[in-house]
N, CA, C and O atoms as CSV, one atom per row, in Angstrom:
chain,resi,resn,atom,element,x,y,z
A,1,UNK,N,N,28.133,46.703,-20.656
A,1,UNK,CA,C,27.553,46.109,-19.465
A,1,UNK,C,C,28.276,46.632,-18.233
A,1,UNK,O,O,29.506,46.691,-18.206
A,2,UNK,N,N,27.531,47.003,-17.238
A,2,UNK,CA,C,28.093,47.560,-16.015
A,2,UNK,C,C,28.339,46.439,-15.005
A,2,UNK,O,O,27.418,45.694,-14.672
A,3,UNK,N,N,29.569,46.316,-14.519
A,3,UNK,CA,C,29.914,45.297,-13.540
A,3,UNK,C,C,29.639,45.817,-12.139
A,3,UNK,O,O,29.988,46.952,-11.816
A,4,UNK,N,N,29.021,44.998,-11.311
A,4,UNK,CA,C,28.683,45.369,-9.939
A,4,UNK,C,C,29.761,44.873,-8.980
A,4,UNK,O,O,30.451,43.892,-9.260
A,5,UNK,N,N,29.900,45.564,-7.843
A,5,UNK,CA,C,30.938,45.241,-6.859
A,5,UNK,C,C,30.787,43.841,-6.271
A,5,UNK,O,O,31.790,43.169,-6.028
A,6,UNK,N,N,29.558,43.388,-6.039
A,6,UNK,CA,C,29.378,42.084,-5.402
A,6,UNK,C,C,29.944,40.946,-6.242
A,6,UNK,O,O,30.147,39.844,-5.731
A,7,UNK,N,N,30.200,41.194,-7.505
A,7,UNK,CA,C,30.731,40.188,-8.417
A,7,UNK,C,C,32.210,40.428,-8.725
A,7,UNK,O,O,32.768,39.787,-9.615
A,8,UNK,N,N,32.841,41.339,-8.002
A,8,UNK,CA,C,34.228,41.727,-8.262
A,8,UNK,C,C,35.193,40.927,-7.387
A,8,UNK,O,O,34.868,40.584,-6.250
A,9,UNK,N,N,36.354,40.639,-7.911
A,9,UNK,CA,C,37.370,39.913,-7.156
A,9,UNK,C,C,38.013,40.746,-6.058
A,9,UNK,O,O,38.633,40.189,-5.152
A,10,UNK,N,N,37.881,42.069,-6.118
A,10,UNK,CA,C,38.456,42.954,-5.105
A,10,UNK,C,C,37.487,43.223,-3.952
A,10,UNK,O,O,37.861,43.883,-2.982
A,11,UNK,N,N,36.263,42.731,-4.039
A,11,UNK,CA,C,35.211,43.022,-3.064
A,11,UNK,C,C,35.047,41.862,-2.098
A,11,UNK,O,O,34.872,40.718,-2.516
A,12,UNK,N,N,35.105,42.160,-0.797
A,12,UNK,CA,C,34.876,41.160,0.250
A,12,UNK,C,C,33.647,41.585,1.038
A,12,UNK,O,O,33.663,42.617,1.709
A,13,UNK,N,N,32.591,40.802,0.961
A,13,UNK,CA,C,31.312,41.161,1.576
A,13,UNK,C,C,31.383,41.069,3.096
A,13,UNK,O,O,32.142,40.275,3.651
A,14,UNK,N,N,30.577,41.896,3.755
A,14,UNK,CA,C,30.422,41.836,5.201
A,14,UNK,C,C,29.240,40.925,5.519
A,14,UNK,O,O,28.290,40.839,4.741
A,15,UNK,N,N,29.304,40.244,6.666
A,15,UNK,CA,C,28.253,39.331,7.078
A,15,UNK,C,C,27.807,39.661,8.503
A,15,UNK,O,O,28.607,40.101,9.328
A,16,UNK,N,N,26.525,39.444,8.779
A,16,UNK,CA,C,25.966,39.553,10.121
A,16,UNK,C,C,25.633,38.164,10.608
A,16,UNK,O,O,25.244,37.294,9.828
A,17,UNK,N,N,25.790,37.957,11.918
A,17,UNK,CA,C,25.469,36.661,12.476
A,17,UNK,C,C,23.971,36.558,12.678
A,17,UNK,O,O,23.372,37.378,13.374
A,18,UNK,N,N,23.372,35.558,12.074
A,18,UNK,CA,C,21.951,35.308,12.225
A,18,UNK,C,C,21.722,34.236,13.274
A,18,UNK,O,O,22.634,33.892,14.027
A,19,UNK,N,N,20.513,33.709,13.327
A,19,UNK,CA,C,20.167,32.687,14.313
A,19,UNK,C,C,20.944,31.388,14.078
A,19,UNK,O,O,21.496,30.812,15.015
A,20,UNK,N,N,20.983,30.934,12.831
A,20,UNK,CA,C,21.652,29.667,12.552
A,20,UNK,C,C,22.663,29.765,11.409
A,20,UNK,O,O,23.234,28.752,11.005
A,21,UNK,N,N,22.891,30.967,10.887
A,21,UNK,CA,C,23.833,31.127,9.781
A,21,UNK,C,C,24.286,32.582,9.705
A,21,UNK,O,O,23.799,33.431,10.452
A,22,UNK,N,N,25.206,32.860,8.814
A,22,UNK,CA,C,25.661,34.225,8.591
A,22,UNK,C,C,24.942,34.790,7.374
A,22,UNK,O,O,24.806,34.118,6.352
A,23,UNK,N,N,24.481,36.040,7.495
A,23,UNK,CA,C,23.720,36.680,6.430
A,23,UNK,C,C,24.547,37.789,5.798
A,23,UNK,O,O,25.138,38.606,6.503
A,24,UNK,N,N,24.589,37.819,4.478
A,24,UNK,CA,C,25.363,38.829,3.750
A,24,UNK,C,C,24.688,40.192,3.851
A,24,UNK,O,O,23.471,40.303,3.702
A,25,UNK,N,N,25.484,41.224,4.105
A,25,UNK,CA,C,24.942,42.582,4.177
A,25,UNK,C,C,24.979,43.235,2.801
A,25,UNK,O,O,25.434,42.622,1.835
A,26,UNK,N,N,24.505,44.473,2.707
A,26,UNK,CA,C,24.479,45.194,1.434
A,26,UNK,C,C,25.771,45.951,1.158
A,26,UNK,O,O,25.851,46.697,0.182
A,27,UNK,N,N,26.784,45.773,2.002
A,27,UNK,CA,C,28.047,46.470,1.776
A,27,UNK,C,C,29.209,45.526,2.064
A,27,UNK,O,O,29.024,44.433,2.600
A,28,UNK,N,N,30.417,45.971,1.696
A,28,UNK,CA,C,31.608,45.181,1.898
A,28,UNK,C,C,32.846,46.034,1.731
A,28,UNK,O,O,32.757,47.248,1.546
A,29,UNK,N,N,34.001,45.393,1.799
A,29,UNK,CA,C,35.272,46.095,1.728
A,29,UNK,C,C,35.874,45.962,0.341
A,29,UNK,O,O,36.028,44.853,-0.171
A,30,UNK,N,N,36.217,47.101,-0.274
A,30,UNK,CA,C,36.872,47.120,-1.577
A,30,UNK,C,C,38.379,47.207,-1.346
A,30,UNK,O,O,38.855,48.169,-0.743
A,31,UNK,N,N,39.128,46.222,-1.813
A,31,UNK,CA,C,40.571,46.198,-1.607
A,31,UNK,C,C,41.298,47.217,-2.472
A,31,UNK,O,O,42.409,47.620,-2.127
A,32,UNK,N,N,40.722,47.638,-3.561
A,32,UNK,CA,C,41.355,48.636,-4.433
A,32,UNK,C,C,41.329,50.019,-3.800
A,32,UNK,O,O,42.321,50.747,-3.842
A,33,UNK,N,N,40.180,50.383,-3.206
A,33,UNK,CA,C,40.023,51.714,-2.625
A,33,UNK,C,C,40.262,51.738,-1.119
A,33,UNK,O,O,40.331,52.812,-0.522
A,34,UNK,N,N,40.390,50.556,-0.496
A,34,UNK,CA,C,40.572,50.437,0.957
A,34,UNK,C,C,39.473,51.143,1.733
A,34,UNK,O,O,39.738,51.854,2.702
A,35,UNK,N,N,38.240,50.940,1.298
A,35,UNK,CA,C,37.114,51.520,2.025
A,35,UNK,C,C,35.871,50.676,1.790
A,35,UNK,O,O,35.848,49.806,0.919
A,36,UNK,N,N,34.845,50.946,2.577
A,36,UNK,CA,C,33.570,50.237,2.481
A,36,UNK,C,C,32.756,50.791,1.322
A,36,UNK,O,O,32.648,52.004,1.143
A,37,UNK,N,N,32.177,49.872,0.529
A,37,UNK,CA,C,31.342,50.268,-0.607
A,37,UNK,C,C,30.078,49.429,-0.615
A,37,UNK,O,O,30.045,48.329,-0.063
A,38,UNK,N,N,29.046,49.954,-1.242
A,38,UNK,CA,C,27.795,49.219,-1.431
A,38,UNK,C,C,28.005,48.139,-2.485
A,38,UNK,O,O,28.804,48.313,-3.405
A,39,UNK,N,N,27.289,47.022,-2.352
A,39,UNK,CA,C,27.510,45.906,-3.277
A,39,UNK,C,C,26.995,46.185,-4.684
A,39,UNK,O,O,27.410,45.502,-5.621
A,40,UNK,N,N,26.116,47.153,-4.868
A,40,UNK,CA,C,25.596,47.453,-6.194
A,40,UNK,C,C,26.319,48.613,-6.867
A,40,UNK,O,O,25.887,49.080,-7.920
A,41,UNK,N,N,27.419,49.086,-6.270
A,41,UNK,CA,C,28.233,50.130,-6.908
A,41,UNK,C,C,29.035,49.507,-8.047
A,41,UNK,O,O,29.110,48.284,-8.171
A,42,UNK,N,N,29.619,50.345,-8.858
A,42,UNK,CA,C,30.497,49.861,-9.917
A,42,UNK,C,C,31.647,50.848,-10.083
A,42,UNK,O,O,31.529,52.018,-9.717
A,43,UNK,N,N,32.752,50.372,-10.634
A,43,UNK,CA,C,33.902,51.244,-10.864
A,43,UNK,C,C,34.733,50.690,-12.015
A,43,UNK,O,O,34.441,49.615,-12.540
A,44,UNK,N,N,35.755,51.419,-12.397
A,44,UNK,CA,C,36.614,51.012,-13.512
A,44,UNK,C,C,37.642,49.954,-13.097
A,44,UNK,O,O,38.312,49.380,-13.955
A,45,UNK,N,N,37.774,49.692,-11.796
A,45,UNK,CA,C,38.751,48.713,-11.306
A,45,UNK,C,C,38.157,47.327,-11.118
A,45,UNK,O,O,38.750,46.496,-10.431
A,46,UNK,N,N,37.006,47.057,-11.709
A,46,UNK,CA,C,36.368,45.760,-11.561
A,46,UNK,C,C,37.269,44.664,-12.119
A,46,UNK,O,O,37.848,44.816,-13.194
A,47,UNK,N,N,37.384,43.564,-11.389
A,47,UNK,CA,C,38.189,42.418,-11.823
A,47,UNK,C,C,37.376,41.146,-11.584
A,47,UNK,O,O,36.641,41.070,-10.599
A,48,UNK,N,N,37.489,40.163,-12.449
A,48,UNK,CA,C,36.731,38.928,-12.236
A,48,UNK,C,C,37.248,38.179,-11.015
A,48,UNK,O,O,38.418,38.291,-10.648
A,49,UNK,N,N,36.355,37.412,-10.390
A,49,UNK,CA,C,36.748,36.586,-9.249
A,49,UNK,C,C,37.547,35.403,-9.773
A,49,UNK,O,O,37.266,34.869,-10.846
A,50,UNK,N,N,38.542,35.008,-8.999
A,50,UNK,CA,C,39.398,33.885,-9.388
A,50,UNK,C,C,39.047,32.678,-8.534
A,50,UNK,O,O,39.158,32.726,-7.309
A,51,UNK,N,N,38.631,31.616,-9.164
A,51,UNK,CA,C,38.337,30.366,-8.480
A,51,UNK,C,C,39.343,29.324,-8.963
A,51,UNK,O,O,39.272,28.886,-10.111
A,52,UNK,N,N,40.280,28.921,-8.099
A,52,UNK,CA,C,41.259,27.931,-8.544
A,52,UNK,C,C,40.586,26.586,-8.829
A,52,UNK,O,O,39.692,26.157,-8.099
A,53,UNK,N,N,41.023,25.947,-9.879
A,53,UNK,CA,C,40.458,24.654,-10.236
A,53,UNK,C,C,41.281,23.555,-9.579
A,53,UNK,O,O,42.512,23.593,-9.579
A,54,UNK,N,N,40.586,22.585,-9.025
A,54,UNK,CA,C,41.247,21.441,-8.428
A,54,UNK,C,C,41.272,20.321,-9.444
A,54,UNK,O,O,40.250,19.977,-10.036
A,55,UNK,N,N,42.436,19.762,-9.637
A,55,UNK,CA,C,42.540,18.614,-10.522
A,55,UNK,C,C,42.328,17.377,-9.678
A,55,UNK,O,O,42.990,17.195,-8.656
A,56,UNK,N,N,41.413,16.530,-10.096
A,56,UNK,CA,C,41.034,15.380,-9.280
A,56,UNK,C,C,42.209,14.438,-9.038
A,56,UNK,O,O,42.290,13.833,-7.969
A,57,UNK,N,N,43.113,14.297,-9.988
A,57,UNK,CA,C,44.255,13.407,-9.806
A,57,UNK,C,C,45.171,13.878,-8.688
A,57,UNK,O,O,45.626,13.071,-7.878
A,58,UNK,N,N,45.443,15.169,-8.636
A,58,UNK,CA,C,46.304,15.731,-7.592
A,58,UNK,C,C,45.622,15.613,-6.241
A,58,UNK,O,O,46.255,15.253,-5.249
A,59,UNK,N,N,44.335,15.913,-6.201
A,59,UNK,CA,C,43.575,15.846,-4.960
A,59,UNK,C,C,43.557,14.416,-4.415
A,59,UNK,O,O,43.789,14.194,-3.226
A,60,UNK,N,N,43.281,13.460,-5.287
A,60,UNK,CA,C,43.229,12.064,-4.845
A,60,UNK,C,C,44.591,11.579,-4.352
A,60,UNK,O,O,44.667,10.813,-3.392
A,61,UNK,N,N,45.665,12.021,-5.006
A,61,UNK,CA,C,47.006,11.621,-4.574
A,61,UNK,C,C,47.317,12.187,-3.188
A,61,UNK,O,O,47.895,11.490,-2.354
A,62,UNK,N,N,46.944,13.434,-2.933
A,62,UNK,CA,C,47.157,14.042,-1.618
A,62,UNK,C,C,46.328,13.335,-0.545
A,62,UNK,O,O,46.801,13.119,0.571
A,63,UNK,N,N,45.097,12.980,-0.888
A,63,UNK,CA,C,44.260,12.255,0.072
A,63,UNK,C,C,44.849,10.879,0.383
A,63,UNK,O,O,44.799,10.426,1.526
A,64,UNK,N,N,45.402,10.223,-0.623
A,64,UNK,CA,C,46.030,8.923,-0.412
A,64,UNK,C,C,47.247,9.046,0.492
A,64,UNK,O,O,47.461,8.206,1.367
A,65,UNK,N,N,48.051,10.093,0.284
A,65,UNK,CA,C,49.219,10.330,1.128
A,65,UNK,C,C,48.796,10.582,2.571
A,65,UNK,O,O,49.398,10.042,3.499
A,66,UNK,N,N,47.764,11.398,2.762
A,66,UNK,CA,C,47.280,11.694,4.114
A,66,UNK,C,C,46.756,10.432,4.787
A,66,UNK,O,O,47.005,10.212,5.972
A,67,UNK,N,N,46.037,9.607,4.045
A,67,UNK,CA,C,45.504,8.367,4.598
A,67,UNK,C,C,46.628,7.418,5.000
A,67,UNK,O,O,46.540,6.764,6.039
A,68,UNK,N,N,47.674,7.337,4.198
A,68,UNK,CA,C,48.829,6.495,4.525
A,68,UNK,C,C,49.501,6.973,5.810
A,68,UNK,O,O,49.874,6.153,6.649
A,69,UNK,N,N,49.658,8.274,5.976
A,69,UNK,CA,C,50.266,8.813,7.180
A,69,UNK,C,C,49.400,8.560,8.414
A,69,UNK,O,O,49.916,8.240,9.485
A,70,UNK,N,N,48.096,8.703,8.263
A,70,UNK,CA,C,47.195,8.444,9.388
A,70,UNK,C,C,47.232,6.970,9.774
A,70,UNK,O,O,47.213,6.641,10.961
A,71,UNK,N,N,47.284,6.086,8.791
A,71,UNK,CA,C,47.367,4.649,9.083
A,71,UNK,C,C,48.672,4.318,9.795
A,71,UNK,O,O,48.690,3.464,10.682
A,72,UNK,N,N,49.767,4.981,9.420
A,72,UNK,CA,C,51.045,4.768,10.104
A,72,UNK,C,C,50.965,5.176,11.568
A,72,UNK,O,O,51.468,4.469,12.440
A,73,UNK,N,N,50.339,6.305,11.837
A,73,UNK,CA,C,50.175,6.769,13.218
A,73,UNK,C,C,49.290,5.801,13.995
A,73,UNK,O,O,49.557,5.519,15.163
A,74,UNK,N,N,48.243,5.292,13.361
A,74,UNK,CA,C,47.350,4.336,14.015
A,74,UNK,C,C,48.108,3.063,14.396
A,74,UNK,O,O,47.908,2.532,15.488
A,75,UNK,N,N,48.974,2.567,13.508
A,75,UNK,CA,C,49.754,1.366,13.809
A,75,UNK,C,C,50.679,1.592,15.007
A,75,UNK,O,O,50.803,0.725,15.872
A,76,UNK,N,N,51.328,2.759,15.053
A,76,UNK,CA,C,52.219,3.072,16.173
A,76,UNK,C,C,51.428,3.111,17.474
A,76,UNK,O,O,51.870,2.555,18.480
A,77,UNK,N,N,50.257,3.762,17.470
A,77,UNK,CA,C,49.441,3.840,18.679
A,77,UNK,C,C,48.918,2.471,19.097
A,77,UNK,O,O,48.832,2.183,20.291
A,78,UNK,N,N,48.566,1.621,18.129
A,78,UNK,CA,C,48.113,0.263,18.456
A,78,UNK,C,C,49.233,-0.543,19.095
A,78,UNK,O,O,48.984,-1.274,20.054
A,79,UNK,N,N,50.469,-0.431,18.592
A,79,UNK,CA,C,51.607,-1.140,19.177
A,79,UNK,C,C,51.883,-0.657,20.602
A,79,UNK,O,O,52.163,-1.467,21.486
A,80,UNK,N,N,51.807,0.635,20.827
A,80,UNK,CA,C,52.005,1.163,22.182
A,80,UNK,C,C,50.905,0.674,23.120
A,80,UNK,O,O,51.173,0.375,24.284
A,81,UNK,N,N,49.682,0.592,22.630
A,81,UNK,CA,C,48.569,0.104,23.439
A,81,UNK,C,C,48.780,-1.362,23.820
A,81,UNK,O,O,48.529,-1.745,24.962
A,82,UNK,N,N,49.235,-2.179,22.878
A,82,UNK,CA,C,49.490,-3.592,23.154
A,82,UNK,C,C,50.620,-3.754,24.170
A,82,UNK,O,O,50.544,-4.616,25.045
A,83,UNK,N,N,51.682,-2.921,24.061
A,83,UNK,CA,C,52.779,-2.981,25.022
A,83,UNK,C,C,52.298,-2.626,26.429
A,83,UNK,O,O,52.689,-3.269,27.403
A,84,UNK,N,N,51.452,-1.606,26.532
A,84,UNK,CA,C,50.936,-1.190,27.839
A,84,UNK,C,C,50.028,-2.266,28.436
A,84,UNK,O,O,50.058,-2.495,29.645
A,85,UNK,N,N,49.225,-2.926,27.605
A,85,UNK,CA,C,48.372,-3.998,28.091
A,85,UNK,C,C,49.198,-5.218,28.507
A,85,UNK,O,O,48.835,-5.930,29.443
A,86,UNK,N,N,50.310,-5.453,27.806
A,86,UNK,CA,C,51.183,-6.581,28.125
A,86,UNK,C,C,51.928,-6.387,29.438
A,86,UNK,O,O,52.233,-7.368,30.116
A,87,UNK,N,N,52.226,-5.156,29.811
A,87,UNK,CA,C,52.957,-4.867,31.039
A,87,UNK,C,C,52.056,-4.952,32.267
A,87,UNK,O,O,52.559,-5.105,33.380
A,88,UNK,N,N,50.747,-4.858,32.095
A,88,UNK,CA,C,49.838,-4.878,33.256
A,88,UNK,C,C,49.555,-6.255,33.723
A,88,UNK,O,O,48.811,-6.440,34.686
């Protein structure tokens, strides 16, 4: 089976700005060869794309930490607001 560049981990597609979105072009940059190639080309340096998996437990813990920090900042700002209203 012949692997195409558009499905390679070393290939970064070029985009054109459309009216309301970006449209993928027929070419892109190959990081192995450091040059522009057509998306339907193939070569011996093809590598699968890497998509990191997110573990829901880690993600939820980070979101909880961020929410706690935001709530702390909100409490500080509320206290400062009350002090400013009390001085007027």
